[in-house]
Short mmCIF file of C-alpha atoms in Angstrom, two decimals:
data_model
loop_
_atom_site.label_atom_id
_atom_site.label_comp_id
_atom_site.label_asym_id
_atom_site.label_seq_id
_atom_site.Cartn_x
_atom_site.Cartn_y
_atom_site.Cartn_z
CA UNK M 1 32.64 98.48 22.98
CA UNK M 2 30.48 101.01 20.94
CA UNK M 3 28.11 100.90 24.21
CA UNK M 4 30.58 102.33 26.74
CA UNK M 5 32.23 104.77 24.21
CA UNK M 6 28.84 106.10 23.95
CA UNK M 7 28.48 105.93 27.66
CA UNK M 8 31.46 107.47 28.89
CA UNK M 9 32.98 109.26 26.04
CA UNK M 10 30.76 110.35 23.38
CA UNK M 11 27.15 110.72 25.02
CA UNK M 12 27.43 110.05 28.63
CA UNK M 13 29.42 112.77 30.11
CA UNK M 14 27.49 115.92 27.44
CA UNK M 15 24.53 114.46 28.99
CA UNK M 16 25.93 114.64 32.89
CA UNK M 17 26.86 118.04 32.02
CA UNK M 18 24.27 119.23 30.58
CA UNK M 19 21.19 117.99 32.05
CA UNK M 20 23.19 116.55 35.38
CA UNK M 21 20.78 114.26 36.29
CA UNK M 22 19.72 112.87 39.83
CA UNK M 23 20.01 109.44 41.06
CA UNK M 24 18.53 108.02 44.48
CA UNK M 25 18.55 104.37 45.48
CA UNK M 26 21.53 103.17 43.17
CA UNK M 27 22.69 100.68 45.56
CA UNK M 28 19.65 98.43 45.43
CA UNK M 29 20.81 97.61 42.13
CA UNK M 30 23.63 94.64 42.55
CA UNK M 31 26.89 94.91 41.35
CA UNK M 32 26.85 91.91 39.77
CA UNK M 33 24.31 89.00 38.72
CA UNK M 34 20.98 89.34 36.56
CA UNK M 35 17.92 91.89 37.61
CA UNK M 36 15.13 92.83 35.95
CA UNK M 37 14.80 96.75 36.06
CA UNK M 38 11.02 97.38 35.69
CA UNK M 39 10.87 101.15 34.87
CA UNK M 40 7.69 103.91 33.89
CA UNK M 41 8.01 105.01 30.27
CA UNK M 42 7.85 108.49 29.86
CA UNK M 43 9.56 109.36 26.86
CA UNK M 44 11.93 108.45 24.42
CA UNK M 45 14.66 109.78 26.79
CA UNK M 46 13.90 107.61 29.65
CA UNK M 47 16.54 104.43 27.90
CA UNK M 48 19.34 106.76 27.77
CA UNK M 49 19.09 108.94 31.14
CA UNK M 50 18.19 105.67 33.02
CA UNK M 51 21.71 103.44 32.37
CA UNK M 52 23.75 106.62 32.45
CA UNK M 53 23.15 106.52 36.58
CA UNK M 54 24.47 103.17 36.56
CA UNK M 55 28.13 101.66 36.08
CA UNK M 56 26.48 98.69 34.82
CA UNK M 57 25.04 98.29 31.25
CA UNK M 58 21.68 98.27 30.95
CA UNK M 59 20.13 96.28 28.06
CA UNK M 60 16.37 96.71 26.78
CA UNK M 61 14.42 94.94 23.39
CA UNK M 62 13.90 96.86 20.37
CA UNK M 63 11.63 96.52 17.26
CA UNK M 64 13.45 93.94 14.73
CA UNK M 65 13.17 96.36 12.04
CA UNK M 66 15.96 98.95 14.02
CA UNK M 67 18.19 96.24 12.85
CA UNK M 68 17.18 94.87 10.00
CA UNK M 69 16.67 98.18 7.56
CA UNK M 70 18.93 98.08 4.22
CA UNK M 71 21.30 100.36 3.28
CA UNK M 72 23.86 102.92 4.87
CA UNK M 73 20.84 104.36 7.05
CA UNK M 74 20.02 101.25 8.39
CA UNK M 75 24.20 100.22 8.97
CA UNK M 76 23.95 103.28 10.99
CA UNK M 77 20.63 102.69 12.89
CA UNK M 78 21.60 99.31 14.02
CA UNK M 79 25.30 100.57 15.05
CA UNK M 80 23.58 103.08 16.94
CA UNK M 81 20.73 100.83 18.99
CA UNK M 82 23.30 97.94 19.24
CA UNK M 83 25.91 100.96 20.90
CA UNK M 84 22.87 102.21 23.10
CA UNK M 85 22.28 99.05 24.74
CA UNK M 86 19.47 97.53 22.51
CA UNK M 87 19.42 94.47 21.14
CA UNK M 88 16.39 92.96 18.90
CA UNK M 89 13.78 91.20 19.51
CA UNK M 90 13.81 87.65 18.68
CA UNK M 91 11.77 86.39 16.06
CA UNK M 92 11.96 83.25 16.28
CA UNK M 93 8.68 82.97 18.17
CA UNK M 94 5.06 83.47 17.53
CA UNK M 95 4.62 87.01 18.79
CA UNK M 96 6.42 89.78 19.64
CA UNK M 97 5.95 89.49 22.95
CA UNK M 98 7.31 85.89 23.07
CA UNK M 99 9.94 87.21 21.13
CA UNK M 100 10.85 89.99 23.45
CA UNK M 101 10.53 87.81 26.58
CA UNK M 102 12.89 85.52 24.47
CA UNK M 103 16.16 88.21 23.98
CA UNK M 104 15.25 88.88 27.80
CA UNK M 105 15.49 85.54 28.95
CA UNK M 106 19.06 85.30 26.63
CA UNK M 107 20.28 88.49 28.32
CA UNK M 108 19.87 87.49 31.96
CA UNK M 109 20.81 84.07 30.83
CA UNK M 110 24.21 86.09 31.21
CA UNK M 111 24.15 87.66 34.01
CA UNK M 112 23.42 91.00 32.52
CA UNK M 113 21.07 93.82 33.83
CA UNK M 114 17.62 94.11 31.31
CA UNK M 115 15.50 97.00 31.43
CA UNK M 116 11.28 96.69 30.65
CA UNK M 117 8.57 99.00 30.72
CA UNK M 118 5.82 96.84 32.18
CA UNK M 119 3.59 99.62 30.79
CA UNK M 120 4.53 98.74 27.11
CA UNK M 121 4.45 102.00 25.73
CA UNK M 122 4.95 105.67 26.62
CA UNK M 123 2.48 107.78 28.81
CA UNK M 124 0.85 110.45 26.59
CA UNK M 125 0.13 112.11 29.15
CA UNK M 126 2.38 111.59 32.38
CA UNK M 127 0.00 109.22 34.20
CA UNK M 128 0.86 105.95 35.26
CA UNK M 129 -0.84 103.40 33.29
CA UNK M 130 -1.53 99.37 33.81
CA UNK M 131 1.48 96.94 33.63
CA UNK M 132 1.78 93.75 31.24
CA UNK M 133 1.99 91.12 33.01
CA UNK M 134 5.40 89.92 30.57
CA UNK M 135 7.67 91.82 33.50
CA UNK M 136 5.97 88.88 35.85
CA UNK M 137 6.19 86.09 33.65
CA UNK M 138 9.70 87.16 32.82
CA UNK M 139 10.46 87.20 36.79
CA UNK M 140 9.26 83.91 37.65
CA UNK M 141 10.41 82.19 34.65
CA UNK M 142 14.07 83.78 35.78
CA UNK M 143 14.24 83.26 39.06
CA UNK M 144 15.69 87.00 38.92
CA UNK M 145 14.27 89.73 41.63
CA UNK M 146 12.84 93.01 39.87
CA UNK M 147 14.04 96.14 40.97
CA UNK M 148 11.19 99.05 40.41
CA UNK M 149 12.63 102.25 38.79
CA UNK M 150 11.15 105.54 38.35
CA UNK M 151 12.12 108.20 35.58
CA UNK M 152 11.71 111.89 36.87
CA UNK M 153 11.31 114.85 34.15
CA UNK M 154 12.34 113.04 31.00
CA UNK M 155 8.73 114.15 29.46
CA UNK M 156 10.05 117.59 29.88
CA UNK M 157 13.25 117.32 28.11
CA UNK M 158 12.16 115.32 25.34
CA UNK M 159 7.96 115.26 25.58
CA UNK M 160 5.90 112.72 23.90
CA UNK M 161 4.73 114.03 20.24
CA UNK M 162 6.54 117.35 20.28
CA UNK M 163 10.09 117.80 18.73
CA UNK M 164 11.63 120.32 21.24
CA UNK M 165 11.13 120.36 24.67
CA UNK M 166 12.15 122.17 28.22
CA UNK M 167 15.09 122.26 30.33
CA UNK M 168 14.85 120.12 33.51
CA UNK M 169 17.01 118.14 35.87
CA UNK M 170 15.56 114.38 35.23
CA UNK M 171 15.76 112.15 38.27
CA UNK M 172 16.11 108.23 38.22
CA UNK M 173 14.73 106.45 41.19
CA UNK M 174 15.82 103.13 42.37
CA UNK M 175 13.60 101.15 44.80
CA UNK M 176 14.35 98.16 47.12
CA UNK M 177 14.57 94.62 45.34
CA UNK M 178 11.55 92.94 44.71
CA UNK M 179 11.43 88.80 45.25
CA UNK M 180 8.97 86.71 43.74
CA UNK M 181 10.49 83.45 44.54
CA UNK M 182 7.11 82.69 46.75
CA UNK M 183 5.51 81.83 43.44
CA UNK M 184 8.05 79.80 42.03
CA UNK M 185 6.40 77.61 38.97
CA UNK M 186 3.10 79.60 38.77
CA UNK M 187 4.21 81.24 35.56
CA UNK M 188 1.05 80.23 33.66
CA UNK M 189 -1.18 80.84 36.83
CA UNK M 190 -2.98 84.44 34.94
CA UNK M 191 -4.20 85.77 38.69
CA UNK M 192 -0.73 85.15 39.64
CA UNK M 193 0.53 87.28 36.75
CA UNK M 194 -1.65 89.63 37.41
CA UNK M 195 -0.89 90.40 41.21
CA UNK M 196 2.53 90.59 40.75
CA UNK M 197 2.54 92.93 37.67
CA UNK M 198 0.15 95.30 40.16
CA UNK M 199 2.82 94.93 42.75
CA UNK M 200 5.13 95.66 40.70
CA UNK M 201 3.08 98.93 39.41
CA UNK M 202 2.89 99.89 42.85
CA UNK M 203 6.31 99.87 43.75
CA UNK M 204 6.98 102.59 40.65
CA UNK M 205 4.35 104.58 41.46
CA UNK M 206 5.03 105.12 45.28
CA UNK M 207 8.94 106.00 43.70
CA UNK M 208 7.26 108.32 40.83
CA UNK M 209 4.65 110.13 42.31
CA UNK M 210 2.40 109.41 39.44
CA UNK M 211 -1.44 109.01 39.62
CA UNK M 212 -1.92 105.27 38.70
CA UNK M 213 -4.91 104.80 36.35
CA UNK M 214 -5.88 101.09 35.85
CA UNK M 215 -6.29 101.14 32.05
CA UNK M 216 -3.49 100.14 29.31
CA UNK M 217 -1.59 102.76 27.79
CA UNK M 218 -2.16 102.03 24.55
CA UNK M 219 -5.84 102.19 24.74
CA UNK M 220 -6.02 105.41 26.89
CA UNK M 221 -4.13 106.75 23.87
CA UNK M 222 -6.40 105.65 21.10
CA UNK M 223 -8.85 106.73 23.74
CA UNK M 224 -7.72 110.50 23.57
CA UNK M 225 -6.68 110.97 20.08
CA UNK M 226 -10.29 110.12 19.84
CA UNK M 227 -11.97 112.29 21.97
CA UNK M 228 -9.31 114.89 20.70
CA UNK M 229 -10.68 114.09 17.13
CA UNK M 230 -14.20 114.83 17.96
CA UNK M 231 -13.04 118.00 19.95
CA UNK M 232 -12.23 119.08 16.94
CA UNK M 233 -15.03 118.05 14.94
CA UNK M 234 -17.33 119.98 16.78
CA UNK M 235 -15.05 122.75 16.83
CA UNK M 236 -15.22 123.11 13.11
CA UNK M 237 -18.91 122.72 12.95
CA UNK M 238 -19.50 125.25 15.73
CA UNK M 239 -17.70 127.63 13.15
CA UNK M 240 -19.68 126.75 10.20
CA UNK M 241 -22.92 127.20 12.32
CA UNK M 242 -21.97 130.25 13.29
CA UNK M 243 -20.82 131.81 10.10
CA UNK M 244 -22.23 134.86 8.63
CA UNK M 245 -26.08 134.14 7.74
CA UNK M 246 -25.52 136.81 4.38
CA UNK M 247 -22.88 134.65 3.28
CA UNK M 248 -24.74 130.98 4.10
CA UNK M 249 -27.65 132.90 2.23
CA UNK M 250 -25.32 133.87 -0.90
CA UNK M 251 -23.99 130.81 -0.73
CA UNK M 252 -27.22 129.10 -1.21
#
């Protein structure tokens, strides 16, 4: 109940207004019946701009721990994710992954519409980053078809890293249903994984415009914090080579 007060009452319709955001394609999603939504992550935004195009709930994995945390704050944060449209990733299993693959195999187990970001994590810096081949594994082991979504402008409103951001009109693009059912009981096949996962990439990037670059997200992250670290490095020794020879002199 909490999900569609949210949606059409408390948060929905200040977010229409305010930010009226674009939809194309929203009748390749089904009215009815399970589908994978297999969307680019470009901000923290992207979960709530996404479903608010939709009459449908959408329902997406979250960390345990949104759920789990003692105490009024954490009452609060788990009314909150569970009122979003989140629901927790189940533990039961031997990784997180398995676990998350696990609450998405409950939730289209009902007929329900589940939302993944085959990239795993947000773009740092608006590119279009390598899928994990979970969105695949998750299709075949289903049976459902995948339905490739692209999120327009979100990075603007709310940008990764930064507290405030810019005003924009975000966009949500649907694309035609994908069907997998070719490779039906090839789930452990790794090649097979793999191809459909780039298919699947594909698909969002033709819908987002992005330029695709064949490397995880997570490690072209790590990847620039570190180059931004040395950047800086050099920077600040550039300075201290430079500084005033009477002072380095006094100094010494």
């Amino acid at each position: 109940m909490l999900y569609w007060f949210l949606k059409w009452i408390a948060l929905g319709p200040w977010l229409k207004v305010v930010f009226r955001p674009h939809v194309e394609g929203a009748e390749n999603v089904p009215d009815s019946g399970p589908t994978i939504l297999a969307s680019n992550h470009l901000s923290y935004a992207d979960w709530l701009f996404m479903p608010l195009t939709l009459p449908r709930r959408v329902t997406f994995v979250a960390k345990a721990e949104y759920f789990t945390t003692p105490g009024v704050k954490g009452w609060l944060q788990k009314k909150f994710f569970s009122g979003a449209g989140q629901v927790p990733i189940d533990r039961s299993g031997a990784s997180a992954a398995e676990g998350a693959l696990a609450s998405a195999r409950r939730i289209l187990g009902e007929g329900d519409l589940f939302g993944i970001y085959p990239e795993g994590t947000r773009s740092h810096d608006g590119r279009l980053y390598r899928g994990k081949t979970g969105v695949a594994r998750l299709a075949l082991e289903t049976g459902v078809p995948v339905i490739p979504v692209a999120v327009l402008g979100t990075d603007v409103v709310a940008p990764p890293g930064k507290k405030f951001g810019s005003f924009t009109r975000p966009g949500v693009r649907f694309g035609a249903p994908l069907d997998f059912s070719r490779y039906e009981g090839m789930e452990n096949d790794r090649y097979i994984l793999r191809a459909i996962t780039d298919e699947i990439m594909y698909e969002i990037m033709q819908l987002s415009g992005q330029e695709y670059v064949d490397m995880y997200a997570g490690k072209a992250k790590e990847l620039s914090q570190k180059s931004a670290a040395e950047a800086k490095r050099a920077e600040r020794e550039g300075r201290e080579d430079h500084a005033d020879p009477g002072q380095q002199k006094q100094a010494s």
